[in-house]
PDB file of C-alpha atoms in Angstrom:
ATOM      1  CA  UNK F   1      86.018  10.934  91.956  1.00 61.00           C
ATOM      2  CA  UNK F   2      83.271  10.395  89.392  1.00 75.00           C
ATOM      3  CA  UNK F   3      80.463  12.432  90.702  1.00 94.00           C
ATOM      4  CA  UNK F   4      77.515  10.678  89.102  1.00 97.00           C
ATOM      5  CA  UNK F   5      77.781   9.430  85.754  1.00 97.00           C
ATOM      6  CA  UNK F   6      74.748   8.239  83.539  1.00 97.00           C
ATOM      7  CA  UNK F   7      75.089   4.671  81.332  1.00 97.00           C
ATOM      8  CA  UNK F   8      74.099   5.398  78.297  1.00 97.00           C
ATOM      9  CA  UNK F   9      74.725   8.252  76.949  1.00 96.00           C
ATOM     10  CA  UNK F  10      72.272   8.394  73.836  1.00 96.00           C
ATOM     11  CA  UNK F  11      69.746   5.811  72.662  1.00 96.00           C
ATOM     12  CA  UNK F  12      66.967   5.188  70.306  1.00 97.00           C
ATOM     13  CA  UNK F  13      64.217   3.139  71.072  1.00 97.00           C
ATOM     14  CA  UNK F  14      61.190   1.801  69.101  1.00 97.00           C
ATOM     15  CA  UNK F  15      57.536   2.590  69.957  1.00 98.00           C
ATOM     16  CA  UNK F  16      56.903  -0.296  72.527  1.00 97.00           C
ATOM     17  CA  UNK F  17      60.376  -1.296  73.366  1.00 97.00           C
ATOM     18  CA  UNK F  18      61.726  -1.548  77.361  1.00 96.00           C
ATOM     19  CA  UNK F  19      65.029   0.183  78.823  1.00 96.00           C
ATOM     20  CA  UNK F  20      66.585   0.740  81.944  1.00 97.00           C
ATOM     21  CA  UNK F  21      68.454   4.083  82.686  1.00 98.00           C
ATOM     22  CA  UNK F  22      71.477   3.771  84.857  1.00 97.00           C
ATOM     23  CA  UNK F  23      72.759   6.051  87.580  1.00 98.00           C
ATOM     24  CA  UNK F  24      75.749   5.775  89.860  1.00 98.00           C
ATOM     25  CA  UNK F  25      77.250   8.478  92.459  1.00 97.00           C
ATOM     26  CA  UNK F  26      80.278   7.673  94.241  1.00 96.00           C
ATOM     27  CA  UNK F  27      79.183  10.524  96.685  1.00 95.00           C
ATOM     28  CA  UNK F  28      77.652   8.247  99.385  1.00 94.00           C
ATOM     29  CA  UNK F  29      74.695  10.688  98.846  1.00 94.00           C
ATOM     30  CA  UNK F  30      71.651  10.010 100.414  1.00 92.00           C
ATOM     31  CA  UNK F  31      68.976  11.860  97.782  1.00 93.00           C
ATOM     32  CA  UNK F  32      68.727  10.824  94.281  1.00 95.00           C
ATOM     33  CA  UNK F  33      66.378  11.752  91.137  1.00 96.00           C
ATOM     34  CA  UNK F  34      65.799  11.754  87.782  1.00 97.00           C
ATOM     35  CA  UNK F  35      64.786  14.669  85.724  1.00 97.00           C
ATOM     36  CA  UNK F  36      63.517  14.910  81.764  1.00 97.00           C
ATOM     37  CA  UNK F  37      64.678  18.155  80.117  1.00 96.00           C
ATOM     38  CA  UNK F  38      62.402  19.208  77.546  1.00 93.00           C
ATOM     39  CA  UNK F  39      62.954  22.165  75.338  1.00 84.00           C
ATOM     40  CA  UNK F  40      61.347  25.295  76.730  1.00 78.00           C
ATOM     41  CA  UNK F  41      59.974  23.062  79.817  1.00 80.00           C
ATOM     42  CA  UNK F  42      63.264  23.791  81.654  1.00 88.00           C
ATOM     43  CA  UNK F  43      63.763  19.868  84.509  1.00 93.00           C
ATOM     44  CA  UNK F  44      61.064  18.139  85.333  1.00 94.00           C
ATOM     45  CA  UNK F  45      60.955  15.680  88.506  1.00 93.00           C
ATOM     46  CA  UNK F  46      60.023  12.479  87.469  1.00 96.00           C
ATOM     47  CA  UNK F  47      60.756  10.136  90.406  1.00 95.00           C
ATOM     48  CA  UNK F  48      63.137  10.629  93.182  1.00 93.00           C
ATOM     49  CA  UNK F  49      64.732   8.364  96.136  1.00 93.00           C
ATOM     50  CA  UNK F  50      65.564   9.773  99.076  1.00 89.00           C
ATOM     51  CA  UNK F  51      67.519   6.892 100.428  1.00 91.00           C
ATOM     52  CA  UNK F  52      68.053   3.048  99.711  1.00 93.00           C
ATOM     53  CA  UNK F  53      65.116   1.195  99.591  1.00 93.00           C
ATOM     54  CA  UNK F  54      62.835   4.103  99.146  1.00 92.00           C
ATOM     55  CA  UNK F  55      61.216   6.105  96.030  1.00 94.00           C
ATOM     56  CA  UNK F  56      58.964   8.726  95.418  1.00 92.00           C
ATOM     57  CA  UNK F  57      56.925  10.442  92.588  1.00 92.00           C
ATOM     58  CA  UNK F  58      57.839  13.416  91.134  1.00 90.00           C
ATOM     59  CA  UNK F  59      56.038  16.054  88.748  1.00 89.00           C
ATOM     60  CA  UNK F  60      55.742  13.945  85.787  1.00 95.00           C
ATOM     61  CA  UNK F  61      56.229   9.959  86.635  1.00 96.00           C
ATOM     62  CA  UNK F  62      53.528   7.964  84.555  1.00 96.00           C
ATOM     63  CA  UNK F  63      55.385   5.724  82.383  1.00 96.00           C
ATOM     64  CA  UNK F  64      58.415   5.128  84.309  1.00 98.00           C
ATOM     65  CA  UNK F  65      59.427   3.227  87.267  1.00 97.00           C
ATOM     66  CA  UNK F  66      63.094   3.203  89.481  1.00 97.00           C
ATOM     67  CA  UNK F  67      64.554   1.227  91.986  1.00 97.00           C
ATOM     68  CA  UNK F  68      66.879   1.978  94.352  1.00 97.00           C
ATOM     69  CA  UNK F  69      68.245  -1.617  95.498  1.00 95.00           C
ATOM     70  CA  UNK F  70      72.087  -0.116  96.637  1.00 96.00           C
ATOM     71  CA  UNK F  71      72.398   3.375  97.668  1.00 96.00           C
ATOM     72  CA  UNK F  72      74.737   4.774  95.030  1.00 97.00           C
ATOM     73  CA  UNK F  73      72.213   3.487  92.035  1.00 98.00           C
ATOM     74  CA  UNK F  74      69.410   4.946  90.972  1.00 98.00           C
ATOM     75  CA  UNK F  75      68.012   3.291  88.167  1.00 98.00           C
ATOM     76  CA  UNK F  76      64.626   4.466  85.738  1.00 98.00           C
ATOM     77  CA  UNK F  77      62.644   2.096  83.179  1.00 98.00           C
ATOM     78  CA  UNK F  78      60.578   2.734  80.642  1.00 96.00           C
ATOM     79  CA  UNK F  79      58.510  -0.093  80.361  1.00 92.00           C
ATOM     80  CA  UNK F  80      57.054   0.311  76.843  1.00 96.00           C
ATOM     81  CA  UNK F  81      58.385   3.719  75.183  1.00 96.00           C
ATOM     82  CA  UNK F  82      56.549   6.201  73.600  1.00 97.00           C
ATOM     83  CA  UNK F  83      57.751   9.435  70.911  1.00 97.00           C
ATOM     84  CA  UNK F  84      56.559  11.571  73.774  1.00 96.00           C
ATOM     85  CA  UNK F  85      59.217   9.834  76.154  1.00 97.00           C
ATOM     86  CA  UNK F  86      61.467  11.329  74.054  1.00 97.00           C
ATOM     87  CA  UNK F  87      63.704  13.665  76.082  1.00 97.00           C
ATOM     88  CA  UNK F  88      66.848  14.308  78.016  1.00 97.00           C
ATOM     89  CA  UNK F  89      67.219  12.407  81.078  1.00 98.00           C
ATOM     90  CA  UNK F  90      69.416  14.128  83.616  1.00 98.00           C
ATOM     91  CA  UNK F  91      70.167  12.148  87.185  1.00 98.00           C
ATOM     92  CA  UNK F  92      71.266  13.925  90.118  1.00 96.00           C
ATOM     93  CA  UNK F  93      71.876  13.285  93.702  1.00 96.00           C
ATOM     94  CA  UNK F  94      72.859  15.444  96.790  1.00 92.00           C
ATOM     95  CA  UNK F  95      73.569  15.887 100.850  1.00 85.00           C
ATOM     96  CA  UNK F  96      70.105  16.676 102.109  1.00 79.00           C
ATOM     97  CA  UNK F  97      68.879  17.821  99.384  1.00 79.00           C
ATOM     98  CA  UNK F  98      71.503  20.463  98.968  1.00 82.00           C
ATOM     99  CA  UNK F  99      73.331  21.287  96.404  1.00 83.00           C
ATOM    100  CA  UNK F 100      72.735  18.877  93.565  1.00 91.00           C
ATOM    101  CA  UNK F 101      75.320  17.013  91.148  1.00 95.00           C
ATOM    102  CA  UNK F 102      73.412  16.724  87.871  1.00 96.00           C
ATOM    103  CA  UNK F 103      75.208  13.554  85.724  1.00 97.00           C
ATOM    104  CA  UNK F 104      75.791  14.505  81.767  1.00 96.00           C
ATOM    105  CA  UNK F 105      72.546  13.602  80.561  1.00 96.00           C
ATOM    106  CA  UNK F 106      71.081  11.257  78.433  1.00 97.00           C
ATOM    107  CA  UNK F 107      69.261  11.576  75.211  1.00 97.00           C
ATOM    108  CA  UNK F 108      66.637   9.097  74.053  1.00 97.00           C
ATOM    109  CA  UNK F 109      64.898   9.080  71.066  1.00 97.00           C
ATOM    110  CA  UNK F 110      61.652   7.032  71.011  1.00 97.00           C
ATOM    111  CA  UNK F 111      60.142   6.190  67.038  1.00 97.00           C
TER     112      UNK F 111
ATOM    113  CA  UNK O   1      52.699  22.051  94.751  1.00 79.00           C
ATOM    114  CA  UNK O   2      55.379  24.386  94.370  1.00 85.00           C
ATOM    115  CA  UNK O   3      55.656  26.519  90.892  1.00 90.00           C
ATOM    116  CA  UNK O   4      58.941  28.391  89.636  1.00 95.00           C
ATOM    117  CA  UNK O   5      58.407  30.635  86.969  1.00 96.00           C
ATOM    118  CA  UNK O   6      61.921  32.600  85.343  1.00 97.00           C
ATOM    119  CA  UNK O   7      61.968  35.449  83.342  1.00 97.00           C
ATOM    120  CA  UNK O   8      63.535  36.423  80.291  1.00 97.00           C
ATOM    121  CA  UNK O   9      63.049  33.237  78.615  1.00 96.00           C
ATOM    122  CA  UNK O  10      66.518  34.705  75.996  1.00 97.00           C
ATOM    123  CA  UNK O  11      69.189  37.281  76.957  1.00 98.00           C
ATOM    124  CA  UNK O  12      71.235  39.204  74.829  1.00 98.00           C
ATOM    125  CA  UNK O  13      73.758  41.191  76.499  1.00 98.00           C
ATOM    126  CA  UNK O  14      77.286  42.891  75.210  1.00 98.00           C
ATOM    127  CA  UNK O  15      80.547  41.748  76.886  1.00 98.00           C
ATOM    128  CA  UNK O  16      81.218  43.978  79.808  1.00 97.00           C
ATOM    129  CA  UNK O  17      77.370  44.621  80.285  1.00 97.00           C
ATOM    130  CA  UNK O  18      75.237  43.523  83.327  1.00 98.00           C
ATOM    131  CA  UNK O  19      72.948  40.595  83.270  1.00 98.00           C
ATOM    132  CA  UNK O  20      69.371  39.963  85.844  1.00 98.00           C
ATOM    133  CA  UNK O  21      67.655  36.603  85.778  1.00 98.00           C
ATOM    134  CA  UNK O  22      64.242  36.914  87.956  1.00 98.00           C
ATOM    135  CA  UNK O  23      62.390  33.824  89.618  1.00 98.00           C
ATOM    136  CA  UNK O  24      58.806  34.053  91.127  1.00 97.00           C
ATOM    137  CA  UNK O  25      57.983  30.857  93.577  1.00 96.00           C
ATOM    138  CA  UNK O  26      54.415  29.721  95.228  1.00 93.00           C
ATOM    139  CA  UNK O  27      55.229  27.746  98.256  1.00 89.00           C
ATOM    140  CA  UNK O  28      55.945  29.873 101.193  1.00 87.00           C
ATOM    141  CA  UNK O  29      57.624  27.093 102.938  1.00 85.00           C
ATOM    142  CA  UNK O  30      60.274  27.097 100.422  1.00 87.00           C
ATOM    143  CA  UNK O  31      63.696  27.347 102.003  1.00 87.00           C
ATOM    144  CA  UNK O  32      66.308  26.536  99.558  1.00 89.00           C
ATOM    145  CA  UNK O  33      67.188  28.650  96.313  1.00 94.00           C
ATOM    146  CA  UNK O  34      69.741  27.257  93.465  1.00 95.00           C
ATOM    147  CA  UNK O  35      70.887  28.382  90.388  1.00 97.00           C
ATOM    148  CA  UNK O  36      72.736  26.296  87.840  1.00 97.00           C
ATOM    149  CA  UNK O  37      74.342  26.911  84.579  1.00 98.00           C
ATOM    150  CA  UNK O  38      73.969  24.412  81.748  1.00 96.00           C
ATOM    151  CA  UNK O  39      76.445  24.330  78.647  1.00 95.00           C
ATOM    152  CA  UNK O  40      75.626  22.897  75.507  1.00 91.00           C
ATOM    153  CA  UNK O  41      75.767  19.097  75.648  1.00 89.00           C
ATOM    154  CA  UNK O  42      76.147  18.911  79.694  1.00 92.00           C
ATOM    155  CA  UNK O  43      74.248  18.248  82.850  1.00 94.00           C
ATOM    156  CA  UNK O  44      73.465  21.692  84.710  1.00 96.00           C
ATOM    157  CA  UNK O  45      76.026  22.584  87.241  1.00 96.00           C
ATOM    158  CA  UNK O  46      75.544  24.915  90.390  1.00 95.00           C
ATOM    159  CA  UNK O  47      76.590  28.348  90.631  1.00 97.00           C
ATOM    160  CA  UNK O  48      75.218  30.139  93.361  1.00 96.00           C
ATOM    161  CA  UNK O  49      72.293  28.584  96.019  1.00 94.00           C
ATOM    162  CA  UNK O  50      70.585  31.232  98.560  1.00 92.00           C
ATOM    163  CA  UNK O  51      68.555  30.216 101.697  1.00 88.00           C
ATOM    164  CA  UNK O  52      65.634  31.699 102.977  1.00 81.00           C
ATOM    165  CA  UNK O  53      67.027  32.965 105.913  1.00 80.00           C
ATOM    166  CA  UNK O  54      69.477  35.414 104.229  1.00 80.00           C
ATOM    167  CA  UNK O  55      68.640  38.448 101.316  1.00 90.00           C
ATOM    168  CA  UNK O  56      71.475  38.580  99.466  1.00 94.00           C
ATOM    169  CA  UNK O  57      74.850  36.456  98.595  1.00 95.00           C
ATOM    170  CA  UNK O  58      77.583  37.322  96.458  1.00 96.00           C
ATOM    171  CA  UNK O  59      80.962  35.110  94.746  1.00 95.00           C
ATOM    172  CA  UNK O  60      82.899  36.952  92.669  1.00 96.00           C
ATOM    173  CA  UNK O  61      81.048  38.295  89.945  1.00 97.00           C
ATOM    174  CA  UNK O  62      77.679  36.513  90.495  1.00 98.00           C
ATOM    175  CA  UNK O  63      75.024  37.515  93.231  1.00 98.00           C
ATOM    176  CA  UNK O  64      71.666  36.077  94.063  1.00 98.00           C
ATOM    177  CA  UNK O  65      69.115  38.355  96.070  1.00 97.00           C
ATOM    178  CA  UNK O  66      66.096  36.765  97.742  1.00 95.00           C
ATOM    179  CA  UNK O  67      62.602  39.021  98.727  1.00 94.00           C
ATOM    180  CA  UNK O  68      60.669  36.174 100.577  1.00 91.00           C
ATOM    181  CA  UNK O  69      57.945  38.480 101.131  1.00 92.00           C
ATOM    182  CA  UNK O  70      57.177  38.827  97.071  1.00 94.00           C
ATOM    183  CA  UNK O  71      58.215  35.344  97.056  1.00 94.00           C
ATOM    184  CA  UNK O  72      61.118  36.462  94.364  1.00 95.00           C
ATOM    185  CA  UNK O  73      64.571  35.840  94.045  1.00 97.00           C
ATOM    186  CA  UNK O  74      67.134  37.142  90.887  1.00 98.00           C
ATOM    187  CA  UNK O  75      70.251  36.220  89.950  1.00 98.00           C
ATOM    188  CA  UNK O  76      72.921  39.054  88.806  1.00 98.00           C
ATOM    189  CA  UNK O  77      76.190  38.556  86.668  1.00 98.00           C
ATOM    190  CA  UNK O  78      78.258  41.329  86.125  1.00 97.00           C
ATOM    191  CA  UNK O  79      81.085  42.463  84.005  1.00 98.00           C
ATOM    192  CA  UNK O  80      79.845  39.306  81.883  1.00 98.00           C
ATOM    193  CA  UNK O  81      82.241  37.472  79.303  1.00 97.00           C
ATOM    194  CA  UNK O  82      81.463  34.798  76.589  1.00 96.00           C
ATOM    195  CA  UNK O  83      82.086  32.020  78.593  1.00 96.00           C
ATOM    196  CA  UNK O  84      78.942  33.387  80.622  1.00 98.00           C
ATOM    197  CA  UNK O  85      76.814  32.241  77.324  1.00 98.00           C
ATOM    198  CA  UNK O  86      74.109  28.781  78.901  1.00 97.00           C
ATOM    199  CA  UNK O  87      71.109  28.282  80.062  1.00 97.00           C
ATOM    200  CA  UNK O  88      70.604  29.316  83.545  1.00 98.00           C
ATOM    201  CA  UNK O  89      67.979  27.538  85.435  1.00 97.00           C
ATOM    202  CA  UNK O  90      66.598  28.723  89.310  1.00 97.00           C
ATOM    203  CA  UNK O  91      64.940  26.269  91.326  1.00 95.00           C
ATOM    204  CA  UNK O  92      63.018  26.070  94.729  1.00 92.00           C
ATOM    205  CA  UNK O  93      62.721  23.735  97.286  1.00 87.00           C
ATOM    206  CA  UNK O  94      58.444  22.218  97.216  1.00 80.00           C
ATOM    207  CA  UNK O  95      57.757  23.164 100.908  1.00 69.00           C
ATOM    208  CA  UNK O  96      60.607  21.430 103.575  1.00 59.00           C
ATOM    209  CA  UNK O  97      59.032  18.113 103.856  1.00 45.00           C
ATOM    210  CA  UNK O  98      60.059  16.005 106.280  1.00 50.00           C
ATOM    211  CA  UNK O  99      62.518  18.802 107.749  1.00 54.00           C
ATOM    212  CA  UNK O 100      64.462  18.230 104.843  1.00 55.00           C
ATOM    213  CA  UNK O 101      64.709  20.260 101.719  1.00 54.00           C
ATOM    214  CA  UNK O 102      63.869  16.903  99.350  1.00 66.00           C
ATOM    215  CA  UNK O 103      63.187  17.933  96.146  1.00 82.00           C
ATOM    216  CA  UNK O 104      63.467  21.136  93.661  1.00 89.00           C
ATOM    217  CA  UNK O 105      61.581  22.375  91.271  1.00 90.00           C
ATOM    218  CA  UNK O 106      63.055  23.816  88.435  1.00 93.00           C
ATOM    219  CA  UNK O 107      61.794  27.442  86.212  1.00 94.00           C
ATOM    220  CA  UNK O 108      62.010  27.050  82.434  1.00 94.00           C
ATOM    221  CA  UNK O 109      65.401  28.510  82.022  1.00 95.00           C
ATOM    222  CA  UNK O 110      66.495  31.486  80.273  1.00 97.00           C
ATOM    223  CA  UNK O 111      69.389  31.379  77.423  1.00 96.00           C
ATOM    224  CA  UNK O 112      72.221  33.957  78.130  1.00 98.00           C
ATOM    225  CA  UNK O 113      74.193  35.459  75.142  1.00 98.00           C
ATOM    226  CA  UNK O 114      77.126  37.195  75.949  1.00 98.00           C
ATOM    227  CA  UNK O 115      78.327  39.095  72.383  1.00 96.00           C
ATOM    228  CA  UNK O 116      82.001  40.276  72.260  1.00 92.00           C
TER     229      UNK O 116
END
């Protein structure tokens, strides 16, 4: 049992460039989401899913975009990165919206 | 929305010594309190969660206490040991949309430091 695990684990990306953030959960949770962690900013919402098919903005989501095209992926673009993308993306998903499972992060550096 | 704001922002304690974490929240309707620990390098992990219907809730060494009338809500670690050094984050639940608790929002986080 994985929990939720987060492909990749760091990056760097040039002003401009494209990625897509992965997230899996072998839960069968229904609620998904996708946090930045900035320093002194503690985790902030950016989008979140609350089951397949569906999505939702957060606190902070200009920039990014998800899809949520299976129920155990949640996955976040960046269409064209900027420095202030720049960050610690954290994934989590949960029963309800109980009692998260955060994933082990995943730093991207944008130049 | 809802707003989360967590005070000390650093905490040094001696081993042995007690440690209080205090949350303030906005949204009345919130219904759902969390705390996690993060270690260096990993995701945060939960420790303790509180719902509005109850004051207080204890596991071992770690209690959370909730005052829904101040709209407050601490977390308490005693006896505390090195392995107690993170971040500790509380969150809140934005209102209980959709009779579901869908989303949190996180305070800033303090940083624990447990000296031996």
């Amino acid at each position: 049992n994985a929990g939720v695990t987060q492909t990749p684990k760091f990056r760097v990306l040039k002003t401009g460039q494209s990625m897509t953030l992965l997230c899996a959960q072998d839960m069968n949770h229904e609620y998904m989401y996708w946090y930045r962690q900035d320093p002194g900013m503690g985790l902030r919402l950016i989008h979140y899913s609350v089951g397949e098919g569906t999505t939702a903005k957060g606190e902070v989501p200009d920039g990014y975009n998800v899809s949520r095209l299976k129920k155990q992926n949640f996955l976040l673009g960046l269409e064209s990165a900027a420095p202030s993308q720049t960050s610690v993306y954290f994934c989590a998903s949960s029963f309800a919206g109980v009692g998260y499972t955060f994933g082990s992060g995943t730093r991207l550096t944008v130049v | 929305g809802e707003n989360v704001e967590q005070h000390p922002s650093t905490l040094s304690v001696q081993e042995g010594d007690s440690a209080v974490i205090k949350c303030t929240y906005s949204d009345s309707a919130s219904n759902y309190f969390p705390w996690y620990k993060q270690e260096l390098g990993k995701g945060p992990q939960l420790i303790i969660d509180i719902r509005s219907n109850v004051g207080e809730k204890k596991d071992q060494r770690i209690a959370v206490t909730l005052n829904k009338t101040a709209k407050h809500f601490s977390l308490h670690i005693t006896e505390t040991q090195p392995e107690d050094s993170a971040v500790y984050f509380c969150a809140a639940t934005e209102g209980a949309i959709s009779g579901g608790y869908n989303k949190l929002i996180f305070g800033a986080g303090t940083r624990l430091a447990v000296h031996p």
